[in-house]
PDB file of C-alpha atoms in Angstrom:
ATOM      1  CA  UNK P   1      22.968   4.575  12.151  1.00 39.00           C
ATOM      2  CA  UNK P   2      25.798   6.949  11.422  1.00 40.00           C
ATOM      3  CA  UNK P   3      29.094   6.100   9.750  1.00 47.00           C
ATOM      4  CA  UNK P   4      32.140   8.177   9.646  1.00 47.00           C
ATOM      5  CA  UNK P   5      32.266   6.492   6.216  1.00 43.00           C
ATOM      6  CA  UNK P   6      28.571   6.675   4.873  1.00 49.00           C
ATOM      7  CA  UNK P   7      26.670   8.987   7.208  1.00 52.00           C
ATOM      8  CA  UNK P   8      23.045   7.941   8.711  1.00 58.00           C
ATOM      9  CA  UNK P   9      20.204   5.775   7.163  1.00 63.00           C
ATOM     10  CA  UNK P  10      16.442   6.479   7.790  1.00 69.00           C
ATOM     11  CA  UNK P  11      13.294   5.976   6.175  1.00 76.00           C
ATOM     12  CA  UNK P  12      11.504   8.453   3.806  1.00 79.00           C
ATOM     13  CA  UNK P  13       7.530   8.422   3.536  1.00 81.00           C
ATOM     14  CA  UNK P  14       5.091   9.712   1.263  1.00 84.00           C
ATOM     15  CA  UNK P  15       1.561  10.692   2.536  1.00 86.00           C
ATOM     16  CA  UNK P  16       0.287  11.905  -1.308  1.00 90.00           C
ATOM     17  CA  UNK P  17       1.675   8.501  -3.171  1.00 85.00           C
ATOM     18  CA  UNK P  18       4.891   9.905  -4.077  1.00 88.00           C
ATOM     19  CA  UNK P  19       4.565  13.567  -4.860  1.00 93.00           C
ATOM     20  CA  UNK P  20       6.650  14.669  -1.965  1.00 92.00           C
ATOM     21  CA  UNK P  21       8.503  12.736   0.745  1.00 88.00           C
ATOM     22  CA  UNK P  22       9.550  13.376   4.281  1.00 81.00           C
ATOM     23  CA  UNK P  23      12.828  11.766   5.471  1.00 77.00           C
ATOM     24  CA  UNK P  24      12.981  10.117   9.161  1.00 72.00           C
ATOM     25  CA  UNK P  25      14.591  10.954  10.608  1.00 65.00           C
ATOM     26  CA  UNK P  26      13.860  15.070   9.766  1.00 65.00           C
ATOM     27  CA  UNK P  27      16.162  17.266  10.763  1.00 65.00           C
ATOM     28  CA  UNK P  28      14.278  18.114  14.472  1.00 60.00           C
ATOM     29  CA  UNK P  29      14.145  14.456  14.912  1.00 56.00           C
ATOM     30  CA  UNK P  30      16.694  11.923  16.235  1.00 60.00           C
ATOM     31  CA  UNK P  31      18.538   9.024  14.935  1.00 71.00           C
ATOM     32  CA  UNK P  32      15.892   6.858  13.543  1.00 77.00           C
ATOM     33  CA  UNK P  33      17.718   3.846  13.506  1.00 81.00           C
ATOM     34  CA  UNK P  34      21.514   2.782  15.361  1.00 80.00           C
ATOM     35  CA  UNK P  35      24.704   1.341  13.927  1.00 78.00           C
ATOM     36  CA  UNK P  36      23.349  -2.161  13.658  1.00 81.00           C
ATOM     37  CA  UNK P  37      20.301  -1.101  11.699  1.00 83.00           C
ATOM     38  CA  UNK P  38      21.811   1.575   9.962  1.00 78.00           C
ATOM     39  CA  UNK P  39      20.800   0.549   6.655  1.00 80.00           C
ATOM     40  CA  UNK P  40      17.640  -1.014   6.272  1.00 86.00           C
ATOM     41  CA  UNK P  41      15.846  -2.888   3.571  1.00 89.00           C
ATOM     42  CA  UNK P  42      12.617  -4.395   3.397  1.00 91.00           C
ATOM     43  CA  UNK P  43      11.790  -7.913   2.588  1.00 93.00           C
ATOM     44  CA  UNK P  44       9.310  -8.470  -0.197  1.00 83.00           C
ATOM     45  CA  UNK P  45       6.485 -10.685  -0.227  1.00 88.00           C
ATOM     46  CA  UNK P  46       5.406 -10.642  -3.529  1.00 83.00           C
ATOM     47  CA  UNK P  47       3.793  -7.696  -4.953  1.00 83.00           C
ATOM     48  CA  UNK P  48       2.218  -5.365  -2.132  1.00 79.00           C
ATOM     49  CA  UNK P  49       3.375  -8.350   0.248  1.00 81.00           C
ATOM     50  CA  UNK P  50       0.658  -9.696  -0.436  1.00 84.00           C
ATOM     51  CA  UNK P  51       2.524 -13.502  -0.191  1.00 87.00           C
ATOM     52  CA  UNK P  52       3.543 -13.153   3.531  1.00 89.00           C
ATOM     53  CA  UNK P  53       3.041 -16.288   4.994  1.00 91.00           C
ATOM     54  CA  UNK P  54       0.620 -16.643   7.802  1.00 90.00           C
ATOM     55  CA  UNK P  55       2.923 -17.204  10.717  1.00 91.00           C
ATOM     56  CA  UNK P  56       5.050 -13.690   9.809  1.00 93.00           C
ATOM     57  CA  UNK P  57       1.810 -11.554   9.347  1.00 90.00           C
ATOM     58  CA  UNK P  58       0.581  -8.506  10.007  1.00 92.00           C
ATOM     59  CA  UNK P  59       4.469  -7.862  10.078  1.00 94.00           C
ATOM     60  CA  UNK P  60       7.105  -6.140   7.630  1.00 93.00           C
ATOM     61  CA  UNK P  61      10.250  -7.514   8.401  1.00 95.00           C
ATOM     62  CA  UNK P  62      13.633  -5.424   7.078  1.00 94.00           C
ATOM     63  CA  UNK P  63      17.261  -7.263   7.134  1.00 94.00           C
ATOM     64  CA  UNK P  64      20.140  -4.302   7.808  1.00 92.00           C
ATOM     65  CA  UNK P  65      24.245  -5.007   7.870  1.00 89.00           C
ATOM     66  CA  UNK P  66      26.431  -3.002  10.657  1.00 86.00           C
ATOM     67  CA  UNK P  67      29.210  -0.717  10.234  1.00 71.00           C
ATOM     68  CA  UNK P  68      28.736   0.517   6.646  1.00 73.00           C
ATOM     69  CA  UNK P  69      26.734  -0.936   3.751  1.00 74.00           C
ATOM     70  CA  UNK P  70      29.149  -1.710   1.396  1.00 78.00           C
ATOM     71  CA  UNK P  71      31.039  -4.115   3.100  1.00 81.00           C
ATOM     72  CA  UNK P  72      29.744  -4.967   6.888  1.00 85.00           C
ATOM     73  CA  UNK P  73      30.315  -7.672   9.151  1.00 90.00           C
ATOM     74  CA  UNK P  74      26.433  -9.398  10.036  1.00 93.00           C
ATOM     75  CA  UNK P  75      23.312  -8.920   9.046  1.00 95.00           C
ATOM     76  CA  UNK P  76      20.213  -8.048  11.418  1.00 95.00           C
ATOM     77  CA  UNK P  77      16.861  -8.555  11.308  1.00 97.00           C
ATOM     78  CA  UNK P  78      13.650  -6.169  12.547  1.00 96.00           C
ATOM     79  CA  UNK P  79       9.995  -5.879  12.233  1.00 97.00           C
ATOM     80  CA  UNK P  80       7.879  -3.394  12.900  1.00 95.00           C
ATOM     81  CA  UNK P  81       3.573  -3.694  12.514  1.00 95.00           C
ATOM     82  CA  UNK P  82       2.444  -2.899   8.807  1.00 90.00           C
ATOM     83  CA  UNK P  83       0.600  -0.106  10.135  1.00 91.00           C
ATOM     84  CA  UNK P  84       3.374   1.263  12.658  1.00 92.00           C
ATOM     85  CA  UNK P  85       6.357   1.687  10.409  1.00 89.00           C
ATOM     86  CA  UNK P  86       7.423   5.196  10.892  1.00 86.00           C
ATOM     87  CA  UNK P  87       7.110   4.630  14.606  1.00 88.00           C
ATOM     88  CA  UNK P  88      10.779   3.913  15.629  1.00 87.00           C
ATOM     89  CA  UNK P  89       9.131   2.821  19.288  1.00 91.00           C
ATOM     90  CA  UNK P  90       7.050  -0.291  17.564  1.00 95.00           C
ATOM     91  CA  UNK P  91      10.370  -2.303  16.306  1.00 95.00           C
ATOM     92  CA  UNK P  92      11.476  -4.588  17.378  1.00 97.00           C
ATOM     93  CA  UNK P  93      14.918  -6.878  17.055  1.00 97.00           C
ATOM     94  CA  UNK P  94      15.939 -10.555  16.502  1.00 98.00           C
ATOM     95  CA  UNK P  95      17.522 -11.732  19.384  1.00 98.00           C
ATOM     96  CA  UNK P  96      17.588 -15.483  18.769  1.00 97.00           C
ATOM     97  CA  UNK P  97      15.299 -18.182  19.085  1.00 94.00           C
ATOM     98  CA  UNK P  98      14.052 -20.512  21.521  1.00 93.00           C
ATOM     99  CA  UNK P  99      13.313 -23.930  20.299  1.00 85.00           C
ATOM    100  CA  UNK P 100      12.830 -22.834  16.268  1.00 83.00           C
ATOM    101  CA  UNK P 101      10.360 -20.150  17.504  1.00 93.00           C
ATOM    102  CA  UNK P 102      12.233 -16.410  17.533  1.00 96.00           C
ATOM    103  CA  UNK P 103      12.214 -13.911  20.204  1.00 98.00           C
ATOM    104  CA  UNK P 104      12.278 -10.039  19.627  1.00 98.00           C
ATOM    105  CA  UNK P 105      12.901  -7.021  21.545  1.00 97.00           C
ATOM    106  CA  UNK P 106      12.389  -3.535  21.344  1.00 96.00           C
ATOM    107  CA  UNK P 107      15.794  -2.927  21.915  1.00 95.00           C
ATOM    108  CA  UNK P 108      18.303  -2.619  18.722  1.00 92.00           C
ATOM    109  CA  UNK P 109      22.062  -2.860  20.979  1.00 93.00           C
ATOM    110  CA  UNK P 110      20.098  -6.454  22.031  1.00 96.00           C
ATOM    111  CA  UNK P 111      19.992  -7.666  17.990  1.00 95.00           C
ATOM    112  CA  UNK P 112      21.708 -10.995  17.434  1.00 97.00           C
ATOM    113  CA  UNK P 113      23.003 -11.136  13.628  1.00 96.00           C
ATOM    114  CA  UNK P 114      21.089 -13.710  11.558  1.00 97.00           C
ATOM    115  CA  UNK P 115      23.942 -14.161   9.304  1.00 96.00           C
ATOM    116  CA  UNK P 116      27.827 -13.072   9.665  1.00 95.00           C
ATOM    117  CA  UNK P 117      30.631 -12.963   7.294  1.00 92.00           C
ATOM    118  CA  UNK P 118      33.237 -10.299   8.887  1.00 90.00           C
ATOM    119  CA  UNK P 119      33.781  -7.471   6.141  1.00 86.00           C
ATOM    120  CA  UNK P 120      32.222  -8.821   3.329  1.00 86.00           C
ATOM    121  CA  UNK P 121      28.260  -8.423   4.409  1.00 89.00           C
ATOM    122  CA  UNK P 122      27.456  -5.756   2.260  1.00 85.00           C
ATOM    123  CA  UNK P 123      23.379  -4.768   0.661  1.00 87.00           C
ATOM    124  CA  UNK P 124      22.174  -7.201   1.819  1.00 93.00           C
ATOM    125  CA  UNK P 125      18.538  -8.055   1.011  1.00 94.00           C
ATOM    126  CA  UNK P 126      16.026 -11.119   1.591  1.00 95.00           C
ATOM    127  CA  UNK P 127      13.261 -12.101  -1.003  1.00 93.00           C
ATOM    128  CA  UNK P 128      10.620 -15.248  -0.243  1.00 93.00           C
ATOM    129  CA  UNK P 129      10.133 -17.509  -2.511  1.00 92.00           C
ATOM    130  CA  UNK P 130       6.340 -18.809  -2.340  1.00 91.00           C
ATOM    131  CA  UNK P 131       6.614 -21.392  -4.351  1.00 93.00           C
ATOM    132  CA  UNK P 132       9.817 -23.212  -2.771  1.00 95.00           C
ATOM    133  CA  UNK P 133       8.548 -22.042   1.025  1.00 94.00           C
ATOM    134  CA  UNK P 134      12.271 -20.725   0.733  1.00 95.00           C
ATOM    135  CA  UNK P 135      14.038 -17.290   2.015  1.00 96.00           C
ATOM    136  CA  UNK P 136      17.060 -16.320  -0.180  1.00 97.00           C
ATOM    137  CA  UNK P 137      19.812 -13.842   0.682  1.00 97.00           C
ATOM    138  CA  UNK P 138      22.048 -12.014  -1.120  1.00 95.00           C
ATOM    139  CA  UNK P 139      24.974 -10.586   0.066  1.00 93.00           C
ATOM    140  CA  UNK P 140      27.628  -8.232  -2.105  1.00 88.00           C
ATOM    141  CA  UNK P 141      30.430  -6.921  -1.409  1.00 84.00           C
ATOM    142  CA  UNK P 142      33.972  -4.747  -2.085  1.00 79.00           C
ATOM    143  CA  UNK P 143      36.629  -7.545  -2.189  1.00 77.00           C
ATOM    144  CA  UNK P 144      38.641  -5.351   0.282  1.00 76.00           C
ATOM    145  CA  UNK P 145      36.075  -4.163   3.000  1.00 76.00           C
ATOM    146  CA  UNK P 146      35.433  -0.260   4.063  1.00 77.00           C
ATOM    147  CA  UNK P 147      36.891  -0.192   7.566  1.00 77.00           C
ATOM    148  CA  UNK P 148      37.510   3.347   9.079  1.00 78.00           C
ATOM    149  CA  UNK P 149      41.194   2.563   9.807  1.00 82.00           C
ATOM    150  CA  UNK P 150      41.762   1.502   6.619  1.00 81.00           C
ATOM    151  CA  UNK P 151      45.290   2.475   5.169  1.00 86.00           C
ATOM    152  CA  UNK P 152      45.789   4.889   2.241  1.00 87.00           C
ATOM    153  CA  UNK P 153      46.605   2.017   0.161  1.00 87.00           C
ATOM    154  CA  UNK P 154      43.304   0.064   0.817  1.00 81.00           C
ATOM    155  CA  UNK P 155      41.514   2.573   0.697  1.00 80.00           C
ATOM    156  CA  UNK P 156      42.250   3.157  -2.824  1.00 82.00           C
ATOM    157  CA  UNK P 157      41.173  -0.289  -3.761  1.00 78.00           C
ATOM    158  CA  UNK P 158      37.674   0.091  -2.664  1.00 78.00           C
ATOM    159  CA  UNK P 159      34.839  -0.247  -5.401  1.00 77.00           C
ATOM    160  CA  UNK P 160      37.614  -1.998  -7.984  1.00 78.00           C
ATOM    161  CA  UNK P 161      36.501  -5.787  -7.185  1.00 79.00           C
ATOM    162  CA  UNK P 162      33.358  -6.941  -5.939  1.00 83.00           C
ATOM    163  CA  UNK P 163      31.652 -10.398  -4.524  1.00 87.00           C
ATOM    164  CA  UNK P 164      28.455 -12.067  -4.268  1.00 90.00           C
ATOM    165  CA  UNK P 165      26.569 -15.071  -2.310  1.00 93.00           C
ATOM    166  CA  UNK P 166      23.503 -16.017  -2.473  1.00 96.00           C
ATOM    167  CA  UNK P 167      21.902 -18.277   0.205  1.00 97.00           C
ATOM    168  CA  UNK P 168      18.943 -20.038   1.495  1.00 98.00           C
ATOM    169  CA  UNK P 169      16.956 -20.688   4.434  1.00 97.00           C
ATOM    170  CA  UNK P 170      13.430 -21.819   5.584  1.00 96.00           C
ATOM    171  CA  UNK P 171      13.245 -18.848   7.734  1.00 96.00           C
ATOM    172  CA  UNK P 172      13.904 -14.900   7.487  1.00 96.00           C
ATOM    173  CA  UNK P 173      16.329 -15.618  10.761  1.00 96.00           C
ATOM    174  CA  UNK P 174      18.283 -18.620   9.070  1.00 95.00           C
ATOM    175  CA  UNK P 175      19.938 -20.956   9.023  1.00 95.00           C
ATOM    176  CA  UNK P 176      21.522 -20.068   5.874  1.00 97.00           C
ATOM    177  CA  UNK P 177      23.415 -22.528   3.225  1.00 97.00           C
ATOM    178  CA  UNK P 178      25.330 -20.916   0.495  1.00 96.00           C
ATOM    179  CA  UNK P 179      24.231 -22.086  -2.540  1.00 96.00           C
ATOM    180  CA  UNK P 180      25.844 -19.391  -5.313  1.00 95.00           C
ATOM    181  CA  UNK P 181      29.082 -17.981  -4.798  1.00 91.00           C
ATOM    182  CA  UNK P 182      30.523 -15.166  -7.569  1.00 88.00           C
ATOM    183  CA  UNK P 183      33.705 -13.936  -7.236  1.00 83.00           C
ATOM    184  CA  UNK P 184      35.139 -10.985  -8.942  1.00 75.00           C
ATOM    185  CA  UNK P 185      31.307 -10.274  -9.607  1.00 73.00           C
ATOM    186  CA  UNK P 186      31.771  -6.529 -10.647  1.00 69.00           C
ATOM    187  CA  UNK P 187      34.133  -4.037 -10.614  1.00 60.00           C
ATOM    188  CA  UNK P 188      34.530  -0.766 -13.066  1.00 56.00           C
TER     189      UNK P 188
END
């Protein structure tokens, strides 16, 4: 989605296994994804997800934060067909759960965050753990979040401090428990 503060976020293919690439969206072609999926990455499975357990497949799943990616409010979750990726149509959105079991829609202004932590929910990515049966995220983030209306003097201080949790979860869609918390965890 676009961001006065980082542009728009897409997805790039390769039909000759990486010689050239072709951005979605192209420049004829509209947004590919909104503000609350406006910068997506996928969650791996082990190598060629391979490891996707039974009950996900034949799905790729791909976790996104809103507003901007280095320092956004909630993280979403999507999933599109493996064979149907670069068709924005075949997503589809968490939008809860009902009774452990999760619903979706095709419909990304319907997502309900998986995980929120105003202004400090930024790259975030999810990895499964096959041998624990475990999801982890990881979350980093400025110390002082990217907000549009930030003042001149916060403004300066982005990219000087950053943070990072890490978290776990039986499921993609949480709950999460924080179980590594690093402040100060970068900075120039």
């Amino acid at each position: 989605g676009y961001s006065k503060i980082y542009g728009v976020a897409g997805i790039i293919q390769s039909k000759d296994l990486g010689k050239t690439w072709t951005n979605l969206p192209g420049k004829n072609t509209p947004e590919f994804f909104g503000s609350k999926f406006g910068a997506p990455a996928f969650l791996t499975f082990g190598p060629g997800n391979t490891e996707t357990p039974k009950d996900l497949a034949p799905y790729v799943y791909a976790v996104s934060n809103d507003g901007n990616w280095a320092s956004g409010d909630n993280v979403f979750l999507g999933r599109v067909h493996r064979d149907s990726i670069i068709f924005r149509n075949a997503w589809q959105f968490y939008v809860g759960s009902n009774h452990s079991k999760p619903l979706w829609s095709g419909q990304e202004n319907a997502a309900r965050a998986v995980f929120s932590d105003p202004g400090h929910v930024g790259h975030p990515t999810i990895t499964y753990n096959k041998a624990l049966s475990r999801y982890f995220l990881c979350v980093s983030s400025d110390v002082i979040p990217h907000r549009e209306n930030s003042s001149r003097e916060e403004a300066s201080k982005w990219n000087l401090e950053s943070e990072m949790q890490l978290y776990e979860s039986p499921n993609p869609w949480g709950p999460w428990a924080i179980f590594h918390n690093e402040k100060l965890w970068g900075g120039p």
